[in-house]
Coordinates of C-alpha atoms in Angstrom, one line a residue:
M1 CA 94.4 122.6 43.0
E2 CA 93.3 123.4 46.6
I3 CA 91.7 120.6 48.6
L4 CA 88.2 121.6 49.5
E5 CA 86.8 118.5 51.1
T6 CA 87.9 115.3 52.9
I7 CA 86.0 112.1 52.3
G8 CA 85.9 109.5 55.0
F9 CA 85.5 106.1 53.3
D10 CA 84.8 103.3 55.7
L11 CA 85.1 100.2 53.6
G12 CA 84.2 97.5 56.0
H13 CA 84.1 93.7 55.7
G14 CA 80.3 93.8 56.4
E15 CA 79.2 97.4 55.7
T16 CA 80.5 100.5 53.9
A17 CA 79.7 104.1 54.8
V18 CA 81.0 107.4 53.5
A19 CA 81.1 110.9 55.1
K20 CA 82.3 114.4 53.9
A21 CA 83.9 117.3 55.8
V22 CA 84.5 120.7 54.3
V23 CA 88.1 121.7 55.0
E24 CA 87.5 125.4 55.7
S25 CA 84.7 124.7 58.1
I26 CA 84.3 123.5 61.7
E27 CA 80.8 122.1 61.0
P28 CA 80.4 118.3 61.7
P29 CA 80.9 116.0 58.7
Q30 CA 77.9 114.9 56.8
M31 CA 77.0 111.3 55.9
L32 CA 76.7 110.7 52.1
E33 CA 74.2 108.4 50.5
I34 CA 74.4 105.6 48.0
N35 CA 71.1 104.1 46.8
N36 CA 69.4 106.6 49.2
K37 CA 71.0 105.0 52.2
K38 CA 73.8 106.2 54.5
N39 CA 75.1 102.6 55.2
Q40 CA 75.4 99.9 52.6
I41 CA 76.1 96.2 52.7
T42 CA 79.7 95.7 51.4
A43 CA 78.5 94.0 48.2
L44 CA 79.5 94.2 44.6
G45 CA 77.2 92.7 41.9
W46 CA 77.4 92.4 38.1
H47 CA 74.4 93.0 35.9
P48 CA 74.6 92.3 32.1
Q49 CA 72.7 95.5 31.3
L50 CA 73.3 97.8 34.3
G51 CA 77.0 97.0 34.8
Y52 CA 78.5 97.0 38.4
L53 CA 76.1 97.6 41.3
V54 CA 77.0 98.1 44.9
G55 CA 75.3 97.7 48.3
E56 CA 71.7 96.6 48.5
Q57 CA 71.0 97.3 44.9
A58 CA 73.5 94.5 44.1
L59 CA 71.4 92.2 46.3
I60 CA 67.9 93.0 45.2
Q61 CA 68.3 93.8 41.5
A62 CA 66.9 91.1 39.4
G63 CA 69.2 89.7 36.8
V64 CA 72.5 90.0 38.8
T65 CA 74.7 87.2 37.7
Q66 CA 77.7 87.7 39.9
L67 CA 77.7 88.8 43.6
Q68 CA 80.4 89.2 46.1
I69 CA 80.1 90.2 49.7
S70 CA 82.4 90.6 52.7
F71 CA 85.6 90.8 50.6
K72 CA 87.7 93.2 52.7
Q73 CA 91.0 91.6 53.8
K74 CA 94.7 92.3 54.0
P75 CA 96.2 93.2 50.6
N76 CA 97.4 90.2 48.7
H77 CA 98.2 89.1 45.2
D78 CA 95.0 87.3 44.4
L79 CA 93.8 88.9 41.1
D80 CA 90.1 88.3 41.9
Y81 CA 90.4 90.0 45.2
R82 CA 92.3 93.0 43.8
K83 CA 89.8 93.4 41.0
T84 CA 86.9 93.3 43.4
I85 CA 88.3 95.9 45.7
S86 CA 89.3 98.2 42.9
T87 CA 86.0 97.9 41.1
F88 CA 83.9 98.4 44.3
V89 CA 85.8 101.6 45.2
A90 CA 85.7 102.9 41.6
T91 CA 81.9 102.3 41.5
Y92 CA 81.4 104.1 44.8
Y93 CA 83.5 107.0 43.5
R94 CA 81.5 107.3 40.3
L95 CA 78.2 107.2 42.1
L96 CA 79.2 109.9 44.5
Q97 CA 80.4 112.2 41.7
E98 CA 77.3 111.5 39.5
S99 CA 75.0 112.4 42.5
K100 CA 77.0 115.7 43.0
Q101 CA 77.7 114.8 46.6
I102 CA 81.5 115.3 46.2
E103 CA 83.6 117.6 44.0
G104 CA 85.9 114.8 42.9
G105 CA 89.2 115.2 41.2
T106 CA 92.1 116.8 43.1
T107 CA 89.7 118.9 45.3
S108 CA 88.5 115.8 47.2
Y109 CA 90.9 113.9 49.4
F110 CA 89.8 110.4 50.4
Y111 CA 90.8 108.9 53.7
V112 CA 90.2 105.1 53.8
G113 CA 90.2 103.1 57.0
C114 CA 92.1 99.9 57.8
P115 CA 92.5 97.8 60.9
S116 CA 95.0 99.3 63.3
G117 CA 96.8 95.9 63.5
W118 CA 97.9 96.2 59.8
S119 CA 101.6 97.0 59.4
L120 CA 102.8 100.1 57.7
G121 CA 103.8 98.0 54.7
E122 CA 100.3 96.5 54.5
R123 CA 98.8 99.9 54.6
E124 CA 101.0 101.1 51.8
E125 CA 100.1 98.1 49.7
Y126 CA 96.4 98.6 50.4
Q127 CA 96.7 102.3 49.4
K128 CA 98.4 101.4 46.1
L129 CA 95.5 98.9 45.4
L130 CA 92.8 101.5 46.2
Q131 CA 94.5 104.1 44.0
T132 CA 93.9 101.8 41.0
A133 CA 90.3 102.8 41.4
G134 CA 91.1 106.2 39.8
I135 CA 90.9 108.4 42.9
P136 CA 93.6 111.1 42.5
Q137 CA 94.2 111.8 46.2
L138 CA 93.9 109.0 48.8
S139 CA 95.4 107.9 52.1
V140 CA 94.9 104.9 54.3
V141 CA 94.7 105.5 58.1
P142 CA 93.9 103.2 61.0
E143 CA 90.2 103.0 61.9
S144 CA 91.1 103.4 65.6
R145 CA 92.4 106.9 64.9
A146 CA 89.1 107.7 63.2
A147 CA 87.2 106.4 66.3
F148 CA 89.4 108.5 68.6
M149 CA 88.9 111.6 66.4
Q150 CA 85.2 111.2 66.2
A151 CA 84.9 110.8 70.0
K152 CA 87.1 113.9 70.5
E153 CA 85.3 116.2 68.1
A154 CA 81.8 115.0 68.9
G155 CA 82.5 116.2 72.5
K156 CA 82.6 112.7 74.1
L157 CA 86.2 113.2 75.4
E158 CA 87.4 115.9 77.8
Y159 CA 90.7 117.5 76.9
E160 CA 92.5 116.0 80.0
K161 CA 91.2 112.5 79.0
L162 CA 92.4 113.1 75.4
K163 CA 95.9 113.6 76.8
S164 CA 95.7 110.5 79.0
S165 CA 95.5 106.8 78.0
V166 CA 92.5 105.7 75.9
L167 CA 91.9 102.1 74.9
I168 CA 89.9 101.7 71.7
V169 CA 88.2 98.3 71.0
D170 CA 87.0 98.1 67.4
I171 CA 84.8 95.0 66.9
G172 CA 84.5 94.6 63.2
S173 CA 83.1 92.0 60.9
S174 CA 86.4 90.4 60.2
T175 CA 88.7 91.5 63.1
T176 CA 88.7 92.9 66.6
D177 CA 91.4 95.5 67.1
F178 CA 92.8 96.9 70.3
T179 CA 94.6 100.3 70.1
L180 CA 96.0 102.3 72.9
V181 CA 96.1 106.1 72.4
K182 CA 98.6 107.5 74.9
S183 CA 99.3 111.3 74.9
L184 CA 97.7 111.5 71.5
H185 CA 99.9 108.8 70.0
E186 CA 98.5 105.5 68.7
I187 CA 100.0 102.2 69.8
P188 CA 98.4 99.0 68.4
V189 CA 98.1 96.3 71.0
D190 CA 99.1 93.3 68.9
F191 CA 98.0 89.7 69.5
G192 CA 99.5 88.1 66.4
S193 CA 96.8 86.4 64.3
N194 CA 93.4 88.1 64.7
A195 CA 90.5 86.3 63.2
L196 CA 88.0 87.4 65.8
G197 CA 85.3 89.1 63.7
A198 CA 81.6 89.2 64.1
S199 CA 81.1 87.5 60.7
L200 CA 82.0 84.3 62.4
I201 CA 78.7 84.6 64.3
D202 CA 76.9 85.1 60.9
H203 CA 78.6 82.0 59.6
A204 CA 77.6 79.9 62.6
I205 CA 74.0 81.0 62.2
F206 CA 74.3 80.0 58.5
E207 CA 75.7 76.6 59.3
R208 CA 73.1 76.0 61.9
T209 CA 70.2 77.0 59.6
L210 CA 71.6 74.9 56.7
A211 CA 72.1 71.9 58.9
Q212 CA 68.4 72.0 60.1
H213 CA 66.9 72.8 56.7
D214 CA 64.6 70.2 55.2
Q215 CA 66.2 70.7 51.8
K216 CA 69.8 70.8 52.9
A217 CA 71.2 68.7 50.1
L218 CA 69.4 70.8 47.4
L219 CA 70.6 74.0 49.0
E220 CA 74.2 72.8 49.1
K221 CA 73.9 72.0 45.4
V222 CA 72.4 75.4 44.6
F223 CA 75.1 77.2 46.7
N224 CA 77.8 75.3 44.8
E225 CA 76.4 76.1 41.4
Y226 CA 75.2 79.7 42.2
P227 CA 77.5 81.2 44.9
H228 CA 75.5 84.5 44.9
H229 CA 72.6 82.6 46.5
Q230 CA 74.8 81.6 49.3
A231 CA 76.0 85.2 49.7
R232 CA 72.4 86.4 50.0
C233 CA 71.6 83.7 52.6
E234 CA 74.7 84.6 54.6
L235 CA 73.4 88.2 54.6
A236 CA 70.1 87.0 55.9
C237 CA 71.9 85.4 58.8
R238 CA 73.7 88.7 59.5
K239 CA 70.3 90.4 59.4
A240 CA 68.9 88.0 62.0
K241 CA 71.9 88.6 64.2
E242 CA 71.6 92.4 64.0
N243 CA 67.8 92.2 64.7
Y244 CA 68.5 90.1 67.8
F245 CA 71.2 92.3 69.3
S246 CA 69.2 95.5 68.5
N247 CA 66.6 94.3 71.1
E248 CA 67.8 91.3 73.0
Q249 CA 65.0 91.5 75.6
L250 CA 62.4 91.1 73.0
Y251 CA 63.9 87.7 72.0
S252 CA 64.5 86.3 75.5
D253 CA 61.2 84.3 75.3
S254 CA 61.7 80.8 73.8
Q255 CA 58.8 81.4 71.3
S256 CA 60.2 84.8 70.0
F257 CA 62.7 84.9 67.2
A258 CA 64.8 87.4 65.3
R259 CA 64.6 86.3 61.7
G260 CA 66.2 86.9 58.3
F261 CA 64.7 85.8 55.0
E262 CA 66.0 84.8 51.6
S263 CA 64.0 83.3 48.8
I264 CA 65.9 80.9 46.5
N265 CA 62.9 80.4 44.3
E266 CA 59.2 80.1 44.8
Q267 CA 59.5 76.8 46.6
I268 CA 62.8 77.1 48.6
Y269 CA 63.3 79.6 51.4
F270 CA 66.2 80.2 53.7
I271 CA 65.0 81.6 57.1
P272 CA 67.6 81.9 59.8
Q273 CA 66.1 82.6 63.2
V274 CA 67.7 83.2 66.6
N275 CA 66.6 84.0 70.2
K276 CA 68.4 84.1 73.5
L277 CA 68.7 80.4 73.8
V278 CA 70.0 79.9 70.3
M279 CA 72.4 82.8 70.5
E280 CA 73.9 81.6 73.7
E281 CA 74.6 78.2 72.1
I282 CA 76.2 79.9 69.1
L283 CA 78.3 82.3 71.1
N284 CA 79.6 79.4 73.3
Q285 CA 80.2 76.7 70.6
P286 CA 83.8 76.0 69.7
L287 CA 84.9 77.5 66.4
T288 CA 87.7 76.1 64.2
E289 CA 88.7 79.6 63.1
L290 CA 89.4 80.5 66.8
G291 CA 91.4 77.4 67.7
Q292 CA 88.3 75.6 69.1
K293 CA 87.5 78.5 71.4
S294 CA 84.0 79.9 71.3
W295 CA 83.4 83.5 70.2
M296 CA 82.7 84.6 73.7
Q297 CA 85.8 82.8 75.1
A298 CA 88.0 84.3 72.4
F299 CA 86.7 87.8 73.0
R300 CA 87.2 87.5 76.8
A301 CA 90.7 86.1 76.2
A302 CA 91.5 89.0 73.8
V303 CA 90.4 91.7 76.3
S304 CA 92.3 89.9 79.1
E305 CA 95.4 89.8 77.0
A306 CA 95.0 93.6 76.3
K307 CA 94.7 94.2 80.0
Q308 CA 97.8 92.0 80.7
K309 CA 99.9 93.9 78.1
L310 CA 98.9 97.2 79.5
N311 CA 99.7 96.1 83.0
Q312 CA 103.2 95.2 81.9
Q313 CA 103.6 98.8 81.0
N314 CA 101.9 100.1 84.2
I315 CA 99.1 101.6 82.1
V316 CA 95.5 101.9 83.2
P317 CA 93.4 103.5 80.5
K318 CA 91.2 106.3 81.7
L319 CA 88.7 105.5 78.9
L320 CA 87.7 102.5 76.9
L321 CA 86.0 103.4 73.7
M322 CA 84.0 100.7 71.9
T323 CA 83.3 101.0 68.2
G324 CA 82.5 98.9 65.1
G325 CA 79.1 97.6 64.2
A326 CA 79.4 94.5 66.4
S327 CA 80.0 96.7 69.5
R328 CA 76.2 96.8 69.8
M329 CA 76.4 93.3 71.3
K330 CA 75.8 94.0 74.9
F331 CA 77.8 91.1 76.2
T332 CA 80.9 92.7 74.8
H333 CA 80.3 95.7 77.0
Q334 CA 79.9 93.5 80.1
I335 CA 83.1 91.6 79.4
C336 CA 85.1 94.9 78.9
Q337 CA 83.6 96.4 82.1
E338 CA 84.5 93.2 84.1
I339 CA 88.1 93.3 82.9
F340 CA 88.5 97.1 83.0
P341 CA 86.3 98.1 85.9
E342 CA 85.1 101.6 86.8
P343 CA 86.0 104.1 88.2
E344 CA 89.6 103.5 87.0
T345 CA 88.4 103.0 83.4
L346 CA 85.3 104.5 82.0
L347 CA 83.4 102.6 79.4
R348 CA 82.2 104.6 76.4
P349 CA 80.4 102.6 73.6
D350 CA 79.8 104.7 70.5
P351 CA 76.1 105.3 70.0
E352 CA 76.4 105.1 66.2
P353 CA 79.2 102.6 65.6
E354 CA 78.1 102.0 62.0
R355 CA 78.8 105.6 61.2
C356 CA 81.5 106.4 63.6
I357 CA 84.5 105.4 61.4
A358 CA 83.3 107.2 58.3
L359 CA 82.7 110.4 60.2
G360 CA 85.9 110.0 62.1
L361 CA 87.9 109.4 58.9
A362 CA 86.5 112.6 57.4
R363 CA 87.5 114.5 60.6
V364 CA 91.0 112.9 60.5
G365 CA 91.5 114.2 57.0
R366 CA 90.3 117.7 57.7
W367 CA 92.3 117.7 61.0
D368 CA 95.5 116.5 59.2
L369 CA 95.2 119.2 56.6
R370 CA 94.4 122.0 59.1
A371 CA 97.0 120.8 61.6
N372 CA 99.7 120.8 58.9
A373 CA 98.6 124.3 57.8
F374 CA 98.7 125.4 61.5
K375 CA 102.2 124.1 61.9
Q376 CA 103.3 125.8 58.7
E377 CA 102.0 129.2 59.9
V378 CA 103.9 128.8 63.2
N379 CA 107.0 127.7 61.2
K380 CA 106.7 130.9 59.1
L381 CA 106.9 132.9 62.3
F382 CA 110.0 130.9 63.3
E383 CA 111.7 131.5 60.0
S384 CA 111.0 135.2 60.0
Q385 CA 112.9 137.8 62.0
K386 CA 109.9 138.6 64.1
L387 CA 110.8 136.6 67.2
K388 CA 114.4 137.9 67.2
D389 CA 113.3 141.5 66.6
L390 CA 110.7 141.5 69.4
I391 CA 113.2 140.0 71.8
A392 CA 115.9 142.5 70.8
R393 CA 113.5 145.4 71.0
Q394 CA 112.8 144.6 74.7
I395 CA 116.5 144.2 75.8
P396 CA 116.7 147.7 77.3
E397 CA 113.6 146.9 79.4
L398 CA 115.5 143.8 80.7
V399 CA 118.5 145.9 81.5
G400 CA 116.3 148.3 83.5
L401 CA 114.7 145.4 85.4
L402 CA 118.1 144.0 86.3
I403 CA 119.8 147.2 87.5
K404 CA 117.9 148.0 90.8
P405 CA 117.8 144.5 92.4
L406 CA 121.3 143.8 91.4
A407 CA 122.6 147.1 92.8
D408 CA 120.6 146.7 96.0
N409 CA 121.7 143.2 96.7
L410 CA 125.3 143.9 95.7
I411 CA 125.4 146.8 98.2
E412 CA 123.7 144.8 100.9
S413 CA 125.8 141.7 100.4
A414 CA 129.2 143.3 99.9
V415 CA 129.3 146.9 101.1
R416 CA 127.0 146.9 104.2
T417 CA 128.1 143.5 105.4
G418 CA 131.8 144.4 104.9
I419 CA 131.5 147.7 106.8
K420 CA 129.5 146.1 109.6
D421 CA 132.4 143.6 110.0
W422 CA 134.8 146.5 110.3
Q423 CA 132.5 148.2 112.7
K424 CA 132.6 145.1 114.9
N425 CA 136.4 145.0 114.7
Q426 CA 136.3 141.8 112.6
T427 CA 138.4 143.6 109.9
R428 CA 141.6 145.4 111.0
T429 CA 142.4 148.1 108.5
L430 CA 140.5 149.9 105.7
A431 CA 142.7 148.0 103.2
D432 CA 141.5 144.7 104.7
L433 CA 137.9 146.0 104.4
E434 CA 138.5 146.8 100.7
T435 CA 139.8 143.3 100.0
S436 CA 136.9 141.8 101.9
M437 CA 134.3 143.8 100.0
K438 CA 135.9 142.9 96.6
E439 CA 135.8 139.2 97.6
R440 CA 132.2 139.4 98.8
A441 CA 131.1 141.3 95.6
Q442 CA 132.7 138.7 93.3
Q443 CA 131.2 135.8 95.3
W444 CA 127.7 137.3 95.3
L445 CA 127.7 138.1 91.6
K446 CA 128.4 134.4 91.0
S447 CA 125.9 133.1 93.6
D448 CA 122.6 131.3 93.2
R449 CA 120.9 134.3 94.8
A450 CA 122.2 136.5 92.0
Q451 CA 121.0 134.0 89.4
Q452 CA 117.6 133.7 91.1
I453 CA 117.2 137.5 90.9
I454 CA 118.1 137.3 87.2
N455 CA 115.6 134.5 86.7
N456 CA 112.8 136.3 88.4
Q457 CA 113.5 139.5 86.5
C458 CA 113.7 137.7 83.2
I459 CA 110.4 135.9 83.9
S460 CA 108.8 139.3 84.7
W461 CA 110.4 140.7 81.6
F462 CA 109.0 137.9 79.5
N463 CA 105.5 138.1 81.0
N464 CA 105.2 141.9 80.8
Q465 CA 107.2 142.8 77.7
I466 CA 107.7 139.7 75.5
Q467 CA 104.4 138.0 76.0
P468 CA 102.2 140.9 74.7
D469 CA 104.3 141.3 71.6
L470 CA 104.4 137.5 71.1
A471 CA 100.6 137.3 71.5
A472 CA 100.2 139.9 68.8
E473 CA 101.9 137.4 66.4
T474 CA 100.3 134.2 67.6
D475 CA 96.7 135.3 68.3
P476 CA 95.9 135.7 64.6
I477 CA 97.1 132.2 63.9
C478 CA 94.8 130.8 66.7
R479 CA 91.9 132.8 65.3
Q480 CA 92.5 131.5 61.8
F481 CA 92.3 127.9 63.1
H482 CA 89.5 128.4 65.6
I483 CA 91.4 127.5 68.7
P484 CA 91.7 129.4 72.0
R485 CA 94.3 132.2 72.0
S486 CA 95.7 130.7 75.2
S487 CA 96.8 127.7 73.2
L488 CA 100.0 129.6 72.1
R489 CA 100.3 131.8 75.1
F490 CA 102.4 131.2 78.2
E491 CA 99.8 132.3 80.7
E492 CA 100.9 129.7 83.2
G493 CA 104.5 131.1 83.1
I494 CA 107.6 129.9 81.4
D495 CA 110.7 128.0 82.3
P496 CA 113.5 130.5 83.2
A497 CA 115.9 128.4 81.1
F498 CA 114.0 129.6 78.0
V499 CA 114.4 133.3 78.8
N500 CA 117.7 133.1 80.5
P501 CA 119.5 130.0 79.2
E502 CA 122.8 129.3 80.9
L503 CA 123.8 132.9 81.3
R504 CA 125.1 133.4 84.9
I505 CA 125.7 137.0 85.8
G506 CA 129.2 136.5 87.2
D507 CA 130.4 134.4 84.2
A508 CA 128.8 136.1 81.2
I509 CA 126.8 139.3 81.3
L510 CA 129.2 141.0 83.8
A511 CA 132.3 139.0 83.2
D512 CA 134.2 142.2 82.1
T513 CA 132.7 144.5 84.6
V514 CA 133.0 142.9 88.0
A515 CA 136.4 144.2 88.6
F516 CA 135.5 147.7 87.5
I517 CA 132.5 147.9 89.8
V518 CA 134.4 146.5 92.8
N519 CA 137.5 148.6 92.4
V520 CA 136.1 151.9 91.2
V521 CA 132.7 152.1 92.8
I522 CA 132.5 149.8 95.8
G523 CA 136.1 149.9 97.0
G524 CA 136.9 153.5 96.0
G525 CA 133.5 154.9 96.9
T526 CA 133.2 153.3 100.3
L527 CA 136.7 153.9 101.5
A528 CA 136.6 157.4 100.1
S529 CA 133.6 158.1 102.4
I530 CA 135.4 156.7 105.4
I531 CA 138.7 158.5 104.7
T532 CA 136.8 161.8 104.2
L533 CA 135.3 161.5 107.6
I534 CA 138.8 161.1 109.1
L535 CA 140.4 164.0 107.1
T536 CA 137.5 166.4 107.8
G537 CA 138.3 166.3 111.5
H538 CA 135.8 163.6 112.7
F539 CA 138.7 161.5 113.7
T540 CA 142.2 163.0 113.4
W541 CA 144.2 161.8 116.3
P542 CA 145.0 158.3 114.9
I543 CA 146.8 160.0 112.1
A544 CA 149.0 161.9 114.6
L545 CA 149.8 158.6 116.2
V546 CA 151.0 157.3 112.9
Y547 CA 152.8 160.4 111.5
G548 CA 153.1 163.0 114.1
A549 CA 150.9 166.2 114.1
S550 CA 153.3 168.5 112.2
V551 CA 154.1 165.9 109.5
M552 CA 150.4 165.2 109.1
A553 CA 149.6 168.8 108.3
A554 CA 152.4 169.0 105.7
G555 CA 151.5 165.6 104.3
M556 CA 148.0 166.5 103.7
E557 CA 149.0 169.6 101.7
L558 CA 152.0 168.0 99.9
N559 CA 150.9 164.4 99.4
R560 CA 147.3 164.0 100.1
Q561 CA 147.2 160.7 98.1
G562 CA 150.0 159.3 100.2
V563 CA 148.2 160.2 103.4
K564 CA 145.1 158.4 102.2
E565 CA 147.0 155.3 101.4
A566 CA 148.8 155.4 104.7
I567 CA 145.4 155.7 106.5
K568 CA 143.9 152.9 104.5
T569 CA 146.9 150.6 105.1
N570 CA 148.1 151.4 108.6
V571 CA 145.3 152.9 110.7
D572 CA 143.7 150.4 113.0
V573 CA 141.0 152.3 114.7
P574 CA 140.4 151.1 118.2
S575 CA 137.4 148.8 118.5
W576 CA 135.7 150.9 121.2
L577 CA 135.7 153.9 118.9
R578 CA 134.4 152.2 115.7
P579 CA 130.7 152.0 116.6
S580 CA 130.5 155.7 117.3
F581 CA 132.8 156.6 114.4
L582 CA 130.8 154.6 111.9
N583 CA 127.4 154.1 113.4
D584 CA 124.5 152.4 111.6
K585 CA 123.1 155.7 110.3
K586 CA 126.5 156.6 108.8
I587 CA 126.6 153.1 107.2
D588 CA 123.1 153.7 105.7
D589 CA 124.4 157.1 104.4
I590 CA 127.4 155.5 102.7
C591 CA 125.2 152.8 101.0
K592 CA 122.7 155.4 99.8
Q593 CA 125.6 157.6 98.5
I594 CA 127.2 154.9 96.4
K595 CA 123.9 153.4 95.1
P596 CA 123.4 155.8 92.2
E597 CA 126.9 155.2 91.1
V598 CA 126.5 151.4 91.2
E599 CA 123.3 151.7 89.2
K600 CA 124.9 154.0 86.7
V601 CA 127.9 151.6 86.1
L602 CA 125.6 148.6 85.8
Q603 CA 123.5 150.5 83.3
E604 CA 126.5 151.5 81.2
Q605 CA 128.3 148.2 81.4
L606 CA 125.2 146.0 80.7
T607 CA 124.2 148.2 77.8
A608 CA 127.7 148.2 76.4
N609 CA 128.0 144.4 76.6
Q610 CA 126.5 143.8 73.2
E611 CA 128.1 140.4 72.7
A612 CA 126.6 138.9 75.8
F613 CA 123.1 140.2 74.9
A614 CA 123.4 139.0 71.3
Q615 CA 124.1 135.6 72.7
L616 CA 121.1 136.1 75.0
I617 CA 118.8 137.1 72.2
A618 CA 119.8 134.0 70.1
K619 CA 119.3 131.7 73.0
V620 CA 116.0 133.2 74.1
E621 CA 114.8 132.9 70.5
Q622 CA 115.8 129.2 70.4
G623 CA 114.2 128.6 73.8
L624 CA 111.1 130.4 72.7
Q625 CA 110.8 128.3 69.5
K626 CA 111.2 125.1 71.5
A627 CA 108.6 126.2 74.0
L628 CA 106.2 127.2 71.2
S629 CA 106.8 123.9 69.4
T630 CA 105.7 122.1 72.5
K631 CA 102.6 124.4 72.7
V632 CA 101.9 123.6 69.0
Q633 CA 101.9 119.9 69.7
E634 CA 99.4 120.4 72.5
A635 CA 97.3 122.8 70.5
I636 CA 96.8 120.7 67.4
I637 CA 94.5 118.4 69.2
L638 CA 92.1 121.4 69.6
I639 CA 91.9 122.0 65.9
Q640 CA 88.6 121.1 64.4

């Protein structure tokens, strides 16, 4: 069945959020609600009559006998952990279907996030675990990719910055992940063990509150016998932390406190409270989980290590994106800005980090499906005969474009230059002139200049003939996927190698015709013009010098071809007569006279050389497919 929607499932250690994107739409994804809230505490409770409850309902519902919070971690074989994750996801899935917020079944594709530092094997194991919740279609993708996609599609990243280096810092409840996105490819910046999560701050507040509590011993006993009470108290500590960082200035006074609250019973209350002084102490106290570093020291060290690793690769990120609920802590912005200063690196904290990943995951899912469909449409074009046919259809136009500049340059480089040398007495006989012109023609046809002409004409041919026909095939694909038509056009030009790959004029296209053109047209035509001038009386006395007047007359009647050969081989016209005999105007006339014949032969021989052009068509098609494939990779980032 067709996939109609993608569901971004951000199962976080501290909070969970879900968003939905319609596949055949470019509208932004929408946040979905559980218990009438778009974000829920990651909590799973068991109620004897109501069954499994999630989020705040699990926290506030009277009669809940079991409660688990903050249970996201790397996949392992602990049966309690596996049951908790599977049950939590299955309950969410059921509630979303019952509330008619998702279609469910095979029409809904779930994309669940995980820390970017998880290995591929860990992702696969996590995906298998999640699939036990009964969701038919589900994939696990890095949360950093979701953050990048959300920033891209929400218009926070310009296209050029998207293609550059972007560092994503995801400060979660259990981990802090650093991911480099370079040229649209994700590269986790690994630090080995990563325990730097904001829940450590919650725990430190909890320990401080418990240590200072008047009924510490009683509370410890209650927590030991009823773990769900401790879970609720830890959430109260988290609430106090969030209240503090949501408005730090309000709690800068020593008499003002951000508080949480949890009632154990009518006589025992657990009330964590923090202000600026308390929070500074907590952030700077050594923590066992961080190797006796404080949270602030560990975060600064992690950012510094990321900077060091990027420096080793000579990478300076253009953007630093901050996401994760704990990225609301202002001191993390300050540390990142100190270590990655502007203007080299621009800091961009996400304004809604608690929703960013869910929205981004829904976008990633839709983008993956549409990008694959986009590539399939382009591949259909490759697999059809359309590219080959449109190239073959325009080959006569290419021949027409090549003829005039090739003929003009061939005449200028071989004929005019050769005759000018004869005119200046640098060539002795007309036979020597013929040999000289043949050599010049052959050299020119193999020259870089000839290749440059072919390149220029091929580019012109591509832009004016191939490009419009190609656009007629690619524009509908671009319209279908809501991306600019220019995405699959070559408006900036194309590499000559794609439209004239390794086909040098002297070696391939005209390999069989060089000798014909030189001997019949250039040699014969040019020399015939000069000999005609001699035989028609413009210059007869040199013949008499060679043969004698009486013999010359008889020879012309009886053996005209022999006389021509004799003139060509033996007559060495005196240097002082050559400029007047063959002045510049006469040279111009000779060049104009042979030009139509050169063009005609080029036309015939190029058109007849089907093997060379069949090779050209095949290579142009391959080059075009390669160029289009590169365009496709650049264009998919624009798909929404």
